[in-house]
XYZ file of C-alpha atoms in Angstrom:
568
model
C -62.793 43.809 111.462
C -61.987 39.970 111.651
C -60.040 39.354 108.766
C -57.972 42.814 109.779
C -57.024 41.695 113.227
C -54.164 38.818 112.498
C -55.585 36.515 114.987
C -53.659 33.226 115.539
C -56.132 30.095 114.786
C -57.111 29.506 118.071
C -58.126 33.263 118.763
C -60.081 33.404 115.579
C -61.851 30.069 116.649
C -62.811 31.712 119.919
C -63.836 34.755 118.332
C -66.055 32.790 115.937
C -67.374 30.418 118.861
C -68.177 33.547 121.106
C -70.026 35.270 118.231
C -72.043 32.161 117.334
C -72.842 31.626 121.053
C -74.149 35.031 121.405
C -76.172 34.804 118.144
C -77.615 31.487 118.798
C -78.878 33.104 122.183
C -80.519 35.847 120.523
C -78.020 38.549 120.756
C -79.192 39.689 117.194
C -82.854 39.632 118.122
C -85.105 42.653 118.727
C -85.724 43.797 122.460
C -89.030 42.215 122.151
C -87.877 39.088 120.806
C -84.781 38.800 123.350
C -87.485 38.646 125.962
C -89.444 36.107 124.254
C -86.467 34.198 123.823
C -85.314 34.663 127.554
C -88.990 33.060 128.659
C -88.549 30.214 126.112
C -85.148 29.038 127.284
C -86.346 29.376 130.974
C -89.334 27.151 130.483
C -87.194 24.773 128.461
C -84.547 24.564 131.224
C -87.480 23.665 133.820
C -89.090 21.104 131.574
C -86.037 19.231 130.705
C -85.267 18.951 134.362
C -88.778 17.910 135.116
C -88.528 15.233 132.519
C -85.167 14.035 133.912
C -86.552 13.687 137.619
C -89.726 12.085 136.469
C -88.159 9.394 134.656
C -85.575 8.866 137.617
C -88.480 8.739 140.295
C -90.518 6.392 138.075
C -87.703 4.233 137.378
C -86.513 3.765 140.817
C -89.898 2.997 142.482
C -90.388 -0.340 140.638
C -89.040 -3.296 142.364
C -89.378 -7.009 141.649
C -88.867 -9.033 144.690
C -88.729 -12.655 144.410
C -88.869 -14.998 147.299
C -88.904 -18.319 145.623
C -86.060 -20.433 144.206
C -87.983 -21.379 141.183
C -88.290 -17.575 140.186
C -84.725 -17.861 139.683
C -84.475 -20.183 136.931
C -81.481 -19.333 134.621
C -79.894 -16.546 136.715
C -76.353 -17.142 137.363
C -74.859 -17.609 140.837
C -73.307 -13.997 140.719
C -76.793 -12.069 139.573
C -78.541 -14.149 142.600
C -75.711 -12.682 144.888
C -76.231 -9.235 143.703
C -79.994 -9.477 144.021
C -79.814 -10.949 147.765
C -77.164 -8.103 148.431
C -79.941 -5.566 146.928
C -82.909 -7.034 149.115
C -80.678 -6.640 152.363
C -79.820 -3.000 151.662
C -83.494 -2.455 151.504
C -84.077 -4.465 154.450
C -85.956 -7.341 152.611
C -85.958 -11.310 152.041
C -85.486 -12.680 148.717
C -83.861 -11.350 145.571
C -84.656 -7.901 144.724
C -84.243 -6.662 140.829
C -84.838 -3.380 139.512
C -84.476 -1.300 136.352
C -80.963 -0.051 136.997
C -78.571 -1.574 134.333
C -76.433 -3.969 136.524
C -79.721 -5.551 137.369
C -82.165 -5.319 134.418
C -79.659 -6.123 131.895
C -78.366 -9.345 133.093
C -82.074 -10.435 134.095
C -83.169 -10.066 130.935
C -80.312 -11.896 129.256
C -80.591 -14.715 131.745
C -83.836 -15.439 133.160
C -85.644 -18.294 132.062
C -89.133 -17.162 132.843
C -91.008 -15.500 129.904
C -93.523 -13.853 132.136
C -91.155 -12.267 134.279
C -88.956 -10.919 131.528
C -92.038 -9.692 129.993
C -93.171 -7.761 133.100
C -89.734 -6.421 133.691
C -89.500 -5.286 129.806
C -93.008 -3.313 129.820
C -92.146 -1.493 133.096
C -88.709 -0.403 131.630
C -90.487 0.658 128.627
C -93.156 2.507 130.397
C -91.203 4.914 132.503
C -92.673 8.161 132.252
C -95.784 6.875 130.684
C -97.983 5.893 133.400
C -100.466 8.898 133.195
C -99.542 9.889 136.704
C -97.455 12.325 138.141
C -94.497 11.211 136.708
C -95.571 10.944 133.148
C -93.509 12.829 130.525
C -95.593 12.737 127.435
C -97.165 16.441 127.716
C -93.458 17.451 128.785
C -92.196 15.821 125.718
C -94.852 18.095 123.388
C -93.932 21.168 125.389
C -90.313 20.776 124.984
C -90.583 19.548 121.131
C -92.601 22.829 120.440
C -90.687 25.426 122.502
C -87.571 24.130 120.747
C -89.408 24.787 117.574
C -90.324 28.121 118.894
C -86.806 28.969 119.605
C -85.371 27.679 116.137
C -88.112 29.958 114.406
C -87.078 32.873 116.581
C -83.540 32.207 115.124
C -84.849 32.190 111.499
C -84.676 28.485 110.854
C -87.457 25.839 109.851
C -86.694 23.300 112.333
C -84.755 22.715 115.607
C -82.334 20.445 113.814
C -81.545 23.112 111.203
C -80.634 25.440 114.125
C -78.872 22.972 116.442
C -76.850 21.162 113.587
C -75.043 24.591 112.739
C -72.350 24.005 114.785
C -71.532 20.341 114.359
C -69.762 18.365 111.761
C -72.721 17.303 109.931
C -73.947 20.742 109.457
C -77.538 19.868 108.226
C -79.951 17.467 108.923
C -79.673 16.460 105.095
C -76.133 14.990 105.971
C -77.646 13.519 109.149
C -80.177 11.319 107.155
C -77.582 10.558 104.436
C -75.389 8.861 107.070
C -78.427 7.118 108.602
C -79.614 6.076 105.543
C -76.340 4.750 104.274
C -75.883 2.704 107.500
C -79.532 1.378 107.474
C -79.209 0.166 103.567
C -76.052 -1.602 104.909
C -77.144 -3.178 108.137
C -80.853 -3.885 108.006
C -80.564 -6.848 105.963
C -77.792 -8.337 108.104
C -80.152 -7.619 111.009
C -82.824 -9.253 109.556
C -80.770 -12.322 109.134
C -79.896 -12.276 112.725
C -83.307 -11.842 113.828
C -84.513 -14.991 111.858
C -81.530 -17.158 113.289
C -82.721 -16.108 116.722
C -86.347 -16.821 116.033
C -85.533 -20.373 114.538
C -83.235 -20.905 117.464
C -85.748 -20.129 120.017
C -88.397 -22.331 118.287
C -86.104 -24.947 118.106
C -85.436 -24.624 121.785
C -88.520 -24.270 123.050
C -90.181 -26.767 120.661
C -93.107 -24.607 119.855
C -93.815 -21.792 117.326
C -93.183 -19.036 119.603
C -92.650 -15.276 117.882
C -89.152 -13.680 119.464
C -90.647 -10.568 121.339
C -88.415 -7.815 122.791
C -88.323 -9.431 126.048
C -87.116 -12.670 124.421
C -84.230 -10.990 122.384
C -81.597 -10.706 124.893
C -82.279 -14.257 126.324
C -82.373 -16.485 123.316
C -79.508 -14.714 121.281
C -77.587 -14.833 124.385
C -78.212 -18.615 124.394
C -77.538 -18.891 120.777
C -74.212 -16.696 121.201
C -73.031 -19.364 123.951
C -73.783 -22.454 121.315
C -71.889 -20.700 118.470
C -69.018 -19.119 120.606
C -69.131 -21.171 123.490
C -68.679 -17.844 125.389
C -71.008 -15.774 128.114
C -70.658 -13.143 130.627
C -70.382 -15.693 133.468
C -67.361 -17.359 131.930
C -65.554 -14.155 131.280
C -66.673 -12.024 134.527
C -64.091 -13.805 137.020
C -61.216 -12.508 134.627
C -62.637 -9.096 134.726
C -62.227 -7.977 138.371
C -62.816 -4.229 138.638
C -59.658 -2.832 140.129
C -57.726 -5.260 137.711
C -59.496 -4.024 134.794
C -58.982 -0.268 136.270
C -55.389 -0.612 136.422
C -55.137 -2.190 132.728
C -56.890 0.475 131.326
C -54.661 2.802 132.819
C -51.621 0.920 131.818
C -52.910 1.157 128.105
C -52.743 4.806 128.527
C -49.160 4.418 129.989
C -48.374 2.130 126.984
C -49.732 4.603 124.205
C -48.987 7.834 125.531
C -46.749 7.350 128.523
C -48.676 8.568 131.261
C -49.193 7.443 134.838
C -51.584 7.803 137.715
C -51.117 7.925 141.231
C -53.543 7.688 143.855
C -53.802 10.627 146.425
C -56.163 9.685 149.384
C -55.601 13.604 150.542
C -57.690 14.961 147.775
C -61.434 15.631 149.025
C -64.232 13.840 147.354
C -68.147 13.991 147.197
C -68.462 10.355 148.508
C -66.725 7.628 150.397
C -66.875 5.490 147.181
C -64.919 8.101 145.016
C -61.346 7.650 144.298
C -58.852 10.420 143.313
C -55.839 9.967 140.998
C -52.918 12.519 140.158
C -52.014 11.914 136.498
C -48.621 12.719 135.423
C -47.144 12.902 131.766
C -44.566 10.718 130.282
C -41.968 13.477 131.409
C -43.040 13.657 134.991
C -45.159 16.623 134.507
C -48.642 16.881 136.422
C -51.265 16.620 133.920
C -54.487 16.382 135.593
C -56.618 15.201 138.245
C -58.862 12.031 137.960
C -61.863 10.792 139.756
C -63.501 7.510 139.700
C -66.900 6.600 140.786
C -67.871 3.249 139.786
C -70.913 1.861 141.938
C -74.930 2.572 141.983
C -76.656 4.154 144.951
C -79.884 5.289 145.828
C -80.239 9.245 144.279
C -77.155 8.531 141.651
C -78.364 8.644 138.268
C -78.018 5.328 136.012
C -75.567 5.158 133.174
C -72.193 6.247 132.564
C -70.505 9.468 131.855
C -67.397 11.579 131.779
C -67.285 15.218 133.150
C -64.819 18.276 133.758
C -65.131 19.259 137.042
C -62.599 22.006 136.082
C -61.404 22.596 132.514
C -57.847 23.221 131.376
C -56.983 26.697 130.171
C -54.032 29.247 130.286
C -53.747 31.972 133.136
C -53.431 35.575 132.191
C -49.581 35.020 132.773
C -49.197 32.387 130.396
C -49.368 29.392 133.083
C -50.957 26.077 132.378
C -53.997 25.338 134.730
C -54.623 21.692 134.547
C -58.092 20.055 134.351
C -59.721 18.104 136.848
C -61.709 14.997 135.226
C -64.441 12.669 136.506
C -65.581 9.358 135.221
C -68.905 7.801 136.601
C -70.136 4.301 136.019
C -72.901 2.043 137.640
C -71.067 -0.993 138.056
C -72.472 -4.246 139.943
C -71.277 -3.685 143.697
C -68.668 -6.232 145.377
C -71.049 -8.753 147.409
C -69.817 -10.541 150.977
C -68.237 -13.248 148.950
C -66.926 -11.619 145.870
C -65.448 -8.311 144.463
C -66.893 -6.240 141.585
C -66.613 -8.343 138.444
C -67.480 -6.785 135.460
C -69.182 -8.052 132.145
C -67.272 -7.875 128.926
C -69.752 -4.565 128.027
C -69.198 -3.137 131.216
C -65.221 -3.234 130.526
C -66.101 -1.458 127.275
C -68.176 1.128 129.129
C -65.085 1.946 131.136
C -62.942 2.269 128.153
C -65.296 4.502 126.458
C -65.515 6.575 129.559
C -61.886 6.732 129.961
C -61.531 7.774 126.316
C -63.408 11.097 127.120
C -61.464 11.405 130.138
C -58.122 11.185 127.941
C -59.759 13.947 125.651
C -60.317 16.204 129.091
C -56.862 15.374 130.546
C -54.702 15.991 127.378
C -56.230 19.340 126.752
C -53.583 22.175 125.787
C -55.715 25.160 124.863
C -55.693 28.704 125.904
C -59.442 28.919 126.655
C -61.421 26.748 128.787
C -64.319 27.249 126.460
C -62.386 25.366 123.589
C -60.420 22.844 125.690
C -60.901 19.353 126.388
C -64.194 17.892 125.337
C -65.861 21.211 124.251
C -65.936 20.171 120.639
C -68.829 19.470 118.260
C -70.741 16.685 119.863
C -70.714 14.549 116.870
C -66.882 14.850 117.286
C -67.099 14.200 121.267
C -67.248 10.480 120.876
C -64.515 9.860 118.628
C -61.891 9.462 121.377
C -64.222 7.806 123.975
C -65.363 5.159 120.812
C -61.919 4.883 119.651
C -60.673 3.100 123.018
C -63.462 0.451 122.755
C -61.386 -1.118 119.912
C -58.606 -2.363 121.848
C -61.257 -4.627 123.884
C -61.502 -6.927 121.166
C -57.720 -7.345 120.248
C -55.953 -10.381 121.688
C -52.705 -8.604 122.899
C -54.618 -6.199 125.162
C -56.903 -8.417 126.458
C -54.531 -10.840 127.509
C -52.887 -8.180 129.607
C -56.177 -7.007 131.476
C -57.842 -10.344 131.934
C -56.653 -12.466 135.140
C -58.782 -14.521 137.426
C -59.868 -13.001 140.593
C -58.991 -16.102 142.498
C -56.473 -17.978 140.777
C -54.202 -15.116 139.391
C -54.221 -17.049 135.879
C -54.632 -14.998 132.550
C -57.439 -15.484 130.725
C -57.026 -18.436 128.493
C -56.043 -17.752 124.832
C -58.860 -19.882 123.591
C -61.290 -17.835 125.570
C -60.114 -14.477 123.933
C -60.422 -16.081 120.577
C -63.666 -16.727 121.387
C -64.612 -13.243 122.727
C -63.073 -11.623 119.712
C -65.046 -14.019 117.176
C -68.448 -12.977 119.123
C -67.532 -9.297 119.325
C -69.522 -8.950 115.977
C -72.459 -11.172 116.987
C -75.768 -9.264 116.016
C -73.926 -6.335 114.912
C -76.756 -5.611 112.387
C -79.319 -5.549 115.174
C -77.454 -3.367 117.274
C -76.658 -1.011 114.711
C -80.360 -0.609 113.724
C -81.292 -0.262 117.166
C -78.993 2.797 117.412
C -80.262 4.120 114.111
C -83.805 3.880 115.547
C -82.844 6.228 118.351
C -81.318 8.545 115.745
C -84.210 8.302 113.488
C -86.472 9.164 116.628
C -84.378 11.927 117.849
C -84.296 13.565 113.993
C -88.140 13.180 113.791
C -88.761 15.085 116.989
C -86.479 17.760 115.598
C -87.199 18.166 112.240
C -90.810 19.029 113.199
C -92.077 22.359 111.313
C -95.319 22.401 113.012
C -95.915 22.470 116.505
C -96.858 18.916 117.704
C -100.211 18.371 119.551
C -100.495 14.568 118.510
C -100.119 10.936 120.177
C -96.669 10.622 121.610
C -96.663 7.022 121.056
C -98.104 6.879 117.768
C -95.422 9.397 116.592
C -92.409 7.042 117.979
C -93.780 4.139 116.181
C -94.011 5.985 112.872
C -90.605 7.592 113.359
C -88.467 4.400 113.631
C -90.650 2.233 111.705
C -88.151 1.327 109.015
C -85.252 0.531 111.562
C -87.348 -1.918 113.689
C -86.417 -5.365 113.677
C -87.850 -7.064 116.652
C -92.014 -6.959 116.969
C -93.137 -3.514 118.256
C -95.423 -3.782 121.773
C -98.478 -1.924 121.883
C -98.318 0.932 124.581
C -94.682 0.717 125.324
C -92.690 4.215 124.982
C -88.980 5.121 124.637
C -89.427 8.668 124.209
C -90.786 9.187 127.866
C -87.350 8.283 129.318
C -84.975 9.059 126.480
C -82.670 11.581 128.563
C -80.166 11.804 126.021
C -82.490 13.964 123.981
C -84.925 15.444 126.195
C -82.787 16.203 129.170
C -79.301 15.351 128.309
C -77.843 17.708 125.591
C -78.446 15.236 122.568
C -81.284 17.019 120.737
C -80.773 16.544 117.217
C -77.490 15.016 118.183
C -78.064 11.174 118.745
C -76.773 10.617 115.469
C -73.443 11.341 116.656
C -72.742 8.112 118.087
C -73.081 6.671 114.786
C -70.958 9.385 113.064
C -68.218 9.016 115.612
C -68.578 5.223 115.110
C -67.333 5.922 111.740
C -64.731 8.066 112.338
C -63.372 5.483 115.260
C -63.162 2.717 112.941
C -61.460 4.730 110.149
C -59.077 6.136 112.741
C -58.383 2.580 114.476
C -57.677 1.280 111.148
C -54.336 3.369 111.502
C -53.443 1.743 114.822
C -53.941 -1.736 113.173
C -51.825 -0.818 110.200
C -48.961 0.505 112.456
C -49.359 -1.689 115.699
C -52.114 -1.198 118.308
C -49.754 -0.012 120.995
C -47.711 2.272 118.337
C -46.078 5.176 119.919
C -45.768 7.278 117.173
C -49.517 6.861 116.102
C -50.773 7.451 119.430
C -48.662 10.441 119.331
C -49.973 11.819 116.194
C -53.706 11.163 117.663
C -53.076 12.994 120.639
C -51.465 16.087 118.982
C -53.853 16.330 116.200
C -57.066 15.413 118.230
C -57.084 14.812 122.137
C -54.984 18.065 123.012
C -56.900 19.988 120.523
C -60.163 20.281 122.047
C -62.254 22.658 119.814
C -59.549 25.061 118.678
C -60.095 24.185 115.257
C -62.868 22.461 112.572
C -62.739 19.140 113.786
C -62.938 18.009 110.088
C -59.435 19.830 109.668
C -58.052 18.053 112.981
C -59.293 14.273 111.867
C -57.984 14.901 108.378
C -54.417 16.257 109.596
C -54.112 13.122 111.976
C -55.724 10.416 108.999
C -54.399 12.167 105.819
C -57.636 11.710 103.983
C -61.486 12.313 104.484
C -63.347 9.253 106.575
C -65.399 6.735 104.748
C -67.770 3.954 106.167
C -65.724 1.430 104.838
C -63.538 0.715 107.826
C -66.599 0.212 109.989
C -68.550 -2.110 107.455
C -64.987 -4.288 107.160
C -64.602 -4.128 111.263
C -68.449 -5.504 111.644
C -68.137 -8.303 108.847
C -70.440 -6.389 106.781
C -67.621 -5.928 103.910
C -64.381 -7.945 103.275
C -61.044 -6.147 103.685
C -59.233 -5.477 99.958
C -56.419 -7.930 99.984
C -53.068 -6.576 100.342
C -51.188 -6.013 97.306
C -48.282 -8.319 96.855
C -44.777 -6.443 97.717
C -43.053 -8.792 95.881
């Protein structure tokens, strides 16, 4: 009857999505197969939860306690102070490091002691892979095989085929086409970048060393310092958390006219969580936004956005507004310093705030189609688009203020940050492609997998590897995105969305990065629409044409922009 119902676009989409959601969950199966699907789904839910808990417990139990000053060689004062604070929290003397991002990443970047870096790396890359009660390898086999069994039950050859039906990509072939396009463009650049870091390391150490994964961050950071004379410790004082947060809020005000008002009367689940009322440009209530910025015991690592309550229309037509939360794991304030962010952490805040805008601007009738309830290879567009402002001089000049002196970040430092933004872009792209290839390899299996998980991983991403592989290490056993986080056969979506975000930001670059009219168009055609229409249609309505990878290649310096035509 669908064609005879004369449904609105949104109602037709709801019907289609509802039918599909029943269909992919087995509504068309025989009673026997429905029971089989029910059991497989239950088993899969338990396994993904166990995977996540194993990885979290294994990661949390590792601590590196340093008690001698000599073991801190290379570590900046801010990193040492945070490590001292961490040790005190645990009732210990010395400097405590662990595998959480605010601890692990700076340690690998700055520690001058290669054996300690290697030890940390091996621990990080063996989470869920120690052959004990937290080992995830057998769980991976079972998850992959159950997913394949579900896909076959639904009439598909692989889980990726089954999973990609409701995405922009549609098929594994289209995913691999994008991954291969990007690999062809970026791998030669990545190899040159590795050779440059390798040569630099040999010159620095005056010996013939091979740059290993535990060396990459250390030596590439040193090379970056020399090439661009900029590093996290130079910029941290200008990125005090509260000031950056206000700057990010301010960007939303400039683009969309919305404002944020803290309300301490709103109940929160932890004392460190803040709640804000968000109002539209016309003063109309838009959303509640919660922020949760710091790591603590039992809190999952990483950063994310969630809708606590979706936006939708009540039966009487009134608009029920959403409640949104953004969660980070930023370095805590210490006894002498506020929370000072790295450039990457500011980028993370912008990313999750982009997701928050997607949720807060929702204007749909139905909760299931509102906000971030979109195809997963489209969901990262609003978040990754926001990251573009961080390498724009005009925006950096607004948000970066020294926490002690109140002085704005020097223009010279801004120029260096912008110049350094494409440093090792080939390597980072290939790293993301390696995760995408690994994900697709696991989920394009067409036979049950009983093999060696480590060997499978090494083979799956072999063509994307730039830094030498290390025997015995394993990423899959802690790869929560694909084994417990909803990105199975979907990790490619980050690169898919990156192509879109570069293409979309080219419009802002052409009209002005704070252009209200461009922002209005993006809000009306993308942010407010949620999943009410096919994302390819929504994007083309904003952009006026199909996206290409050209804008991304130009942004990353892989390709030169076409010279503008002379108007004379």
